[in-house]
GROMACS .gro file of N, CA and C in nm:
model
  351
    1UNK      N    1   1.231  -1.076   1.367
    1UNK     CA    2   1.227  -0.938   1.360
    1UNK      C    3   1.240  -0.824   1.495
    2UNK      N    4   1.260  -0.728   1.538
    2UNK     CA    5   1.279  -0.725   1.737
    2UNK      C    6   1.119  -0.599   1.653
    3UNK      N    7   1.060  -0.573   1.773
    3UNK     CA    8   0.948  -0.526   1.771
    3UNK      C    9   0.978  -0.410   1.696
    4UNK      N   10   1.048  -0.280   1.731
    4UNK     CA   11   1.089  -0.173   1.706
    4UNK      C   12   1.088  -0.145   1.537
    5UNK      N   13   1.182  -0.259   1.480
    5UNK     CA   14   1.223  -0.268   1.359
    5UNK      C   15   1.036  -0.294   1.265
    6UNK      N   16   0.974  -0.403   1.326
    6UNK     CA   17   0.870  -0.466   1.279
    6UNK      C   18   0.747  -0.294   1.263
    7UNK      N   19   0.752  -0.256   1.392
    7UNK     CA   20   0.685  -0.062   1.353
    7UNK      C   21   0.741  -0.019   1.251
    8UNK      N   22   0.860   0.008   1.250
    8UNK     CA   23   0.938   0.093   1.159
    8UNK      C   24   0.926   0.040   0.973
    9UNK      N   25   0.887  -0.163   0.963
    9UNK     CA   26   0.860  -0.120   0.854
    9UNK      C   27   0.690  -0.112   0.835
   10UNK      N   28   0.609  -0.124   0.902
   10UNK     CA   29   0.461  -0.071   0.898
   10UNK      C   30   0.450   0.080   0.905
   11UNK      N   31   0.526   0.163   0.920
   11UNK     CA   32   0.524   0.303   0.914
   11UNK      C   33   0.569   0.272   0.768
   12UNK      N   34   0.715   0.233   0.709
   12UNK     CA   35   0.695   0.286   0.563
   12UNK      C   36   0.642   0.279   0.465
   13UNK      N   37   0.559   0.128   0.495
   13UNK     CA   38   0.457   0.067   0.377
   13UNK      C   39   0.377   0.148   0.390
   14UNK      N   40   0.323   0.225   0.491
   14UNK     CA   41   0.209   0.299   0.483
   14UNK      C   42   0.246   0.452   0.420
   15UNK      N   43   0.362   0.453   0.499
   15UNK     CA   44   0.436   0.608   0.409
   15UNK      C   45   0.433   0.556   0.232
   16UNK      N   46   0.484   0.472   0.227
   16UNK     CA   47   0.477   0.412   0.057
   16UNK      C   48   0.352   0.471  -0.015
   17UNK      N   49   0.271   0.505   0.044
   17UNK     CA   50   0.127   0.500  -0.023
   17UNK      C   51   0.036   0.616   0.010
   18UNK      N   52   0.127   0.669   0.090
   18UNK     CA   53   0.076   0.800   0.131
   18UNK      C   54  -0.009   0.837   0.244
   19UNK      N   55   0.035   0.731   0.371
   19UNK     CA   56  -0.119   0.711   0.447
   19UNK      C   57  -0.072   0.880   0.572
   20UNK      N   58  -0.213   0.932   0.602
   20UNK     CA   59  -0.192   1.010   0.671
   20UNK      C   60  -0.173   1.002   0.852
   21UNK      N   61  -0.078   1.110   0.909
   21UNK     CA   62  -0.146   1.130   1.078
   21UNK      C   63  -0.052   0.954   1.123
   22UNK      N   64   0.031   0.898   1.065
   22UNK     CA   65   0.112   0.814   1.130
   22UNK      C   66   0.111   0.781   1.284
   23UNK      N   67   0.076   0.720   1.362
   23UNK     CA   68   0.113   0.767   1.523
   23UNK      C   69   0.140   0.591   1.590
   24UNK      N   70   0.236   0.630   1.664
   24UNK     CA   71   0.284   0.433   1.692
   24UNK      C   72   0.227   0.524   1.829
   25UNK      N   73   0.150   0.413   1.909
   25UNK     CA   74   0.126   0.396   2.061
   25UNK      C   75   0.188   0.283   2.122
   26UNK      N   76   0.292   0.297   2.255
   26UNK     CA   77   0.350   0.206   2.291
   26UNK      C   78   0.277   0.153   2.439
   27UNK      N   79   0.255   0.045   2.414
   27UNK     CA   80   0.181  -0.037   2.520
   27UNK      C   81   0.201  -0.131   2.558
   28UNK      N   82   0.357  -0.150   2.587
   28UNK     CA   83   0.419  -0.255   2.688
   28UNK      C   84   0.352  -0.180   2.819
   29UNK      N   85   0.294  -0.252   2.877
   29UNK     CA   86   0.298  -0.236   3.041
   29UNK      C   87   0.150  -0.211   3.056
   30UNK      N   88   0.116  -0.200   2.940
   30UNK     CA   89  -0.084  -0.127   2.948
   30UNK      C   90  -0.184  -0.203   2.869
   31UNK      N   91  -0.128  -0.362   2.835
   31UNK     CA   92  -0.228  -0.468   2.772
   31UNK      C   93  -0.128  -0.555   2.764
   32UNK      N   94  -0.154  -0.646   2.774
   32UNK     CA   95  -0.089  -0.811   2.766
   32UNK      C   96  -0.109  -0.826   2.595
   33UNK      N   97  -0.234  -0.765   2.527
   33UNK     CA   98  -0.264  -0.785   2.380
   33UNK      C   99  -0.139  -0.761   2.304
   34UNK      N  100  -0.051  -0.650   2.286
   34UNK     CA  101   0.077  -0.597   2.199
   34UNK      C  102   0.099  -0.530   2.260
   35UNK      N  103   0.249  -0.443   2.206
   35UNK     CA  104   0.347  -0.394   2.253
   35UNK      C  105   0.307  -0.261   2.185
   36UNK      N  106   0.250  -0.289   2.088
   36UNK     CA  107   0.255  -0.136   1.938
   36UNK      C  108   0.154  -0.128   1.926
   37UNK      N  109   0.087   0.008   1.882
   37UNK     CA  110  -0.024  -0.020   1.790
   37UNK      C  111  -0.004   0.106   1.673
   38UNK      N  112  -0.015   0.097   1.598
   38UNK     CA  113   0.110   0.153   1.508
   38UNK      C  114  -0.092   0.229   1.408
   39UNK      N  115  -0.105   0.366   1.438
   39UNK     CA  116  -0.257   0.406   1.332
   39UNK      C  117  -0.265   0.488   1.261
   40UNK      N  118  -0.296   0.479   1.125
   40UNK     CA  119  -0.291   0.589   1.024
   40UNK      C  120  -0.444   0.623   0.946
   41UNK      N  121  -0.465   0.704   0.934
   41UNK     CA  122  -0.544   0.776   0.801
   41UNK      C  123  -0.532   0.732   0.689
   42UNK      N  124  -0.694   0.710   0.617
   42UNK     CA  125  -0.666   0.680   0.458
   42UNK      C  126  -0.736   0.834   0.408
   43UNK      N  127  -0.748   0.847   0.288
   43UNK     CA  128  -0.888   0.911   0.244
   43UNK      C  129  -0.992   0.831   0.184
   44UNK      N  130  -0.988   0.761   0.171
   44UNK     CA  131  -1.115   0.667   0.081
   44UNK      C  132  -1.065   0.510   0.132
   45UNK      N  133  -1.231   0.454   0.117
   45UNK     CA  134  -1.233   0.305   0.101
   45UNK      C  135  -1.107   0.303   0.040
   46UNK      N  136  -1.080   0.259  -0.047
   46UNK     CA  137  -0.975   0.228  -0.149
   46UNK      C  138  -0.839   0.224  -0.117
   47UNK      N  139  -0.833   0.381  -0.046
   47UNK     CA  140  -0.686   0.397   0.003
   47UNK      C  141  -0.649   0.365   0.154
   48UNK      N  142  -0.777   0.307   0.236
   48UNK     CA  143  -0.781   0.239   0.344
   48UNK      C  144  -0.713   0.096   0.286
   49UNK      N  145  -0.800   0.031   0.183
   49UNK     CA  146  -0.780  -0.116   0.180
   49UNK      C  147  -0.645  -0.175   0.068
   50UNK      N  148  -0.560  -0.006   0.045
   50UNK     CA  149  -0.430  -0.057  -0.029
   50UNK      C  150  -0.363  -0.018   0.094
   51UNK      N  151  -0.345   0.077   0.180
   51UNK     CA  152  -0.290   0.069   0.198
   51UNK      C  153  -0.227  -0.073   0.381
   52UNK      N  154  -0.377  -0.105   0.417
   52UNK     CA  155  -0.315  -0.253   0.476
   52UNK      C  156  -0.235  -0.351   0.354
   53UNK      N  157  -0.284  -0.387   0.268
   53UNK     CA  158  -0.243  -0.443   0.192
   53UNK      C  159  -0.132  -0.424   0.170
   54UNK      N  160  -0.073  -0.298   0.147
   54UNK     CA  161   0.056  -0.308   0.140
   54UNK      C  162   0.164  -0.334   0.267
   55UNK      N  163   0.091  -0.294   0.398
   55UNK     CA  164   0.129  -0.339   0.507
   55UNK      C  165   0.183  -0.500   0.496
   56UNK      N  166   0.100  -0.585   0.463
   56UNK     CA  167   0.098  -0.711   0.463
   56UNK      C  168   0.240  -0.762   0.374
   57UNK      N  169   0.160  -0.660   0.268
   57UNK     CA  170   0.281  -0.730   0.178
   57UNK      C  171   0.430  -0.750   0.183
   58UNK      N  172   0.473  -0.610   0.279
   58UNK     CA  173   0.563  -0.606   0.291
   58UNK      C  174   0.616  -0.655   0.430
   59UNK      N  175   0.504  -0.677   0.514
   59UNK     CA  176   0.607  -0.756   0.633
   59UNK      C  177   0.602  -0.909   0.637
   60UNK      N  178   0.513  -0.952   0.507
   60UNK     CA  179   0.592  -1.092   0.446
   60UNK      C  180   0.648  -1.117   0.394
   61UNK      N  181   0.703  -1.004   0.299
   61UNK     CA  182   0.850  -1.031   0.208
   61UNK      C  183   0.972  -1.045   0.318
   62UNK      N  184   0.889  -0.956   0.408
   62UNK     CA  185   1.014  -1.024   0.521
   62UNK      C  186   1.000  -1.129   0.667
   63UNK      N  187   0.908  -1.237   0.594
   63UNK     CA  188   0.885  -1.316   0.637
   63UNK      C  189   0.864  -1.314   0.836
   64UNK      N  190   0.759  -1.224   0.798
   64UNK     CA  191   0.661  -1.226   0.925
   64UNK      C  192   0.497  -1.243   0.874
   65UNK      N  193   0.477  -1.374   0.997
   65UNK     CA  194   0.380  -1.380   0.959
   65UNK      C  195   0.250  -1.344   0.999
   66UNK      N  196   0.146  -1.273   0.959
   66UNK     CA  197   0.063  -1.214   1.019
   66UNK      C  198  -0.027  -1.322   1.099
   67UNK      N  199  -0.101  -1.242   1.236
   67UNK     CA  200  -0.140  -1.361   1.302
   67UNK      C  201  -0.307  -1.329   1.249
   68UNK      N  202  -0.362  -1.243   1.178
   68UNK     CA  203  -0.510  -1.199   1.154
   68UNK      C  204  -0.553  -1.108   1.086
   69UNK      N  205  -0.622  -1.045   1.004
   69UNK     CA  206  -0.679  -0.897   0.939
   69UNK      C  207  -0.780  -0.887   0.988
   70UNK      N  208  -0.854  -0.806   0.987
   70UNK     CA  209  -1.021  -0.770   0.998
   70UNK      C  210  -0.986  -0.677   0.911
   71UNK      N  211  -1.153  -0.654   0.846
   71UNK     CA  212  -1.212  -0.480   0.800
   71UNK      C  213  -1.170  -0.474   0.652
   72UNK      N  214  -1.059  -0.552   0.599
   72UNK     CA  215  -1.001  -0.538   0.473
   72UNK      C  216  -1.107  -0.512   0.370
   73UNK      N  217  -1.244  -0.597   0.429
   73UNK     CA  218  -1.336  -0.571   0.252
   73UNK      C  219  -1.387  -0.465   0.248
   74UNK      N  220  -1.444  -0.368   0.372
   74UNK     CA  221  -1.550  -0.273   0.374
   74UNK      C  222  -1.427  -0.166   0.313
   75UNK      N  223  -1.328  -0.115   0.357
   75UNK     CA  224  -1.205  -0.013   0.368
   75UNK      C  225  -1.253   0.145   0.439
   76UNK      N  226  -1.351   0.118   0.555
   76UNK     CA  227  -1.382   0.196   0.629
   76UNK      C  228  -1.306   0.181   0.777
   77UNK      N  229  -1.227   0.086   0.779
   77UNK     CA  230  -1.083   0.069   0.882
   77UNK      C  231  -1.047  -0.085   0.861
   78UNK      N  232  -0.948  -0.090   0.865
   78UNK     CA  233  -0.871  -0.223   0.875
   78UNK      C  234  -0.759  -0.251   0.998
   79UNK      N  235  -0.776  -0.379   1.052
   79UNK     CA  236  -0.688  -0.422   1.138
   79UNK      C  237  -0.606  -0.511   1.123
   80UNK      N  238  -0.486  -0.486   1.090
   80UNK     CA  239  -0.381  -0.610   1.120
   80UNK      C  240  -0.281  -0.655   1.234
   81UNK      N  241  -0.403  -0.762   1.272
   81UNK     CA  242  -0.229  -0.792   1.375
   81UNK      C  243  -0.068  -0.894   1.389
   82UNK      N  244  -0.007  -0.810   1.387
   82UNK     CA  245   0.111  -0.872   1.344
   82UNK      C  246   0.199  -0.938   1.519
   83UNK      N  247   0.123  -0.955   1.612
   83UNK     CA  248   0.143  -1.036   1.687
   83UNK      C  249   0.235  -0.903   1.798
   84UNK      N  250   0.317  -0.871   1.878
   84UNK     CA  251   0.381  -0.734   1.936
   84UNK      C  252   0.337  -0.603   1.859
   85UNK      N  253   0.299  -0.553   1.763
   85UNK     CA  254   0.247  -0.488   1.640
   85UNK      C  255   0.110  -0.485   1.612
   86UNK      N  256   0.018  -0.431   1.658
   86UNK     CA  257  -0.100  -0.387   1.545
   86UNK      C  258  -0.100  -0.232   1.505
   87UNK      N  259  -0.220  -0.310   1.372
   87UNK     CA  260  -0.187  -0.194   1.285
   87UNK      C  261  -0.312  -0.199   1.223
   88UNK      N  262  -0.374  -0.021   1.305
   88UNK     CA  263  -0.506   0.003   1.247
   88UNK      C  264  -0.494   0.110   1.127
   89UNK      N  265  -0.578   0.068   1.065
   89UNK     CA  266  -0.554   0.197   0.923
   89UNK      C  267  -0.756   0.202   0.947
   90UNK      N  268  -0.781   0.338   0.943
   90UNK     CA  269  -0.916   0.407   0.902
   90UNK      C  270  -0.869   0.462   0.835
   91UNK      N  271  -1.014   0.536   0.757
   91UNK     CA  272  -1.084   0.647   0.752
   91UNK      C  273  -1.115   0.780   0.849
   92UNK      N  274  -1.092   0.869   0.801
   92UNK     CA  275  -1.091   0.974   0.915
   92UNK      C  276  -1.170   1.027   1.010
   93UNK      N  277  -1.302   0.998   0.952
   93UNK     CA  278  -1.399   0.955   1.009
   93UNK      C  279  -1.430   0.884   1.129
   94UNK      N  280  -1.357   0.756   1.053
   94UNK     CA  281  -1.373   0.655   1.157
   94UNK      C  282  -1.240   0.681   1.257
   95UNK      N  283  -1.155   0.683   1.214
   95UNK     CA  284  -1.082   0.721   1.306
   95UNK      C  285  -1.086   0.763   1.405
   96UNK      N  286  -1.182   0.932   1.389
   96UNK     CA  287  -1.219   0.992   1.537
   96UNK      C  288  -1.264   0.942   1.588
   97UNK      N  289  -1.392   0.893   1.583
   97UNK     CA  290  -1.523   0.799   1.623
   97UNK      C  291  -1.455   0.704   1.725
   98UNK      N  292  -1.375   0.598   1.701
   98UNK     CA  293  -1.259   0.538   1.785
   98UNK      C  294  -1.160   0.594   1.824
   99UNK      N  295  -1.101   0.666   1.845
   99UNK     CA  296  -1.008   0.754   1.891
   99UNK      C  297  -0.933   0.729   1.969
  100UNK      N  298  -0.854   0.602   1.893
  100UNK     CA  299  -0.763   0.546   2.057
  100UNK      C  300  -0.647   0.567   2.042
  101UNK      N  301  -0.615   0.690   2.004
  101UNK     CA  302  -0.505   0.802   2.069
  101UNK      C  303  -0.536   0.858   2.238
  102UNK      N  304  -0.679   0.888   2.228
  102UNK     CA  305  -0.719   0.907   2.331
  102UNK      C  306  -0.734   0.766   2.463
  103UNK      N  307  -0.791   0.639   2.394
  103UNK     CA  308  -0.820   0.563   2.475
  103UNK      C  309  -0.689   0.501   2.543
  104UNK      N  310  -0.586   0.528   2.516
  104UNK     CA  311  -0.493   0.447   2.550
  104UNK      C  312  -0.398   0.608   2.579
  105UNK      N  313  -0.413   0.732   2.634
  105UNK     CA  314  -0.422   0.818   2.671
  105UNK      C  315  -0.283   0.787   2.775
  106UNK      N  316  -0.220   0.843   2.783
  106UNK     CA  317  -0.082   0.796   2.886
  106UNK      C  318  -0.019   0.697   2.843
  107UNK      N  319  -0.012   0.599   2.762
  107UNK     CA  320   0.117   0.550   2.696
  107UNK      C  321   0.159   0.664   2.601
  108UNK      N  322   0.298   0.626   2.564
  108UNK     CA  323   0.370   0.660   2.511
  108UNK      C  324   0.305   0.674   2.321
  109UNK      N  325   0.310   0.823   2.294
  109UNK     CA  326   0.287   0.822   2.171
  109UNK      C  327   0.379   0.897   2.112
  110UNK      N  328   0.408   0.865   1.980
  110UNK     CA  329   0.475   0.977   1.849
  110UNK      C  330   0.424   0.939   1.745
  111UNK      N  331   0.480   1.065   1.646
  111UNK     CA  332   0.426   1.087   1.511
  111UNK      C  333   0.525   1.041   1.447
  112UNK      N  334   0.523   0.958   1.335
  112UNK     CA  335   0.610   0.946   1.247
  112UNK      C  336   0.625   1.040   1.136
  113UNK      N  337   0.774   1.114   1.176
  113UNK     CA  338   0.796   1.158   1.055
  113UNK      C  339   0.785   1.169   0.941
  114UNK      N  340   0.728   1.322   0.805
  114UNK     CA  341   0.666   1.246   0.729
  114UNK      C  342   0.860   1.351   0.637
  115UNK      N  343   0.920   1.277   0.566
  115UNK     CA  344   1.019   1.368   0.504
  115UNK      C  345   0.990   1.473   0.367
  116UNK      N  346   1.037   1.600   0.385
  116UNK     CA  347   0.930   1.704   0.257
  116UNK      C  348   0.976   1.610   0.177
  117UNK      N  349   0.904   1.695   0.052
  117UNK     CA  350   0.881   1.650  -0.055
  117UNK      C  351   0.886   1.743  -0.161
   0.00000   0.00000   0.00000
């Protein structure tokens, strides 16, 4: 699966469960850790956990094997390492604290477009 397809799969899984403020950060050439970061917010601990679990379920259904995950127990934040794509799901206050978008300032960023409902 191409990186861009994996990013879109993660976005779709997050949108399925109403993630907030989904942002994609292109970090190719800025770090060797990954190529893309997908950052999204959940409204509660349960929402964060559900969002992360939905992403894991959707990527596994496409035969993508995650390299690891962290933070699923607590619900304040979750990190999903999908290799060339890393997904961060956080509660709003946690996201503001870590401010990954500012940390990776200068990297190309885009907001996922939510369809009007």
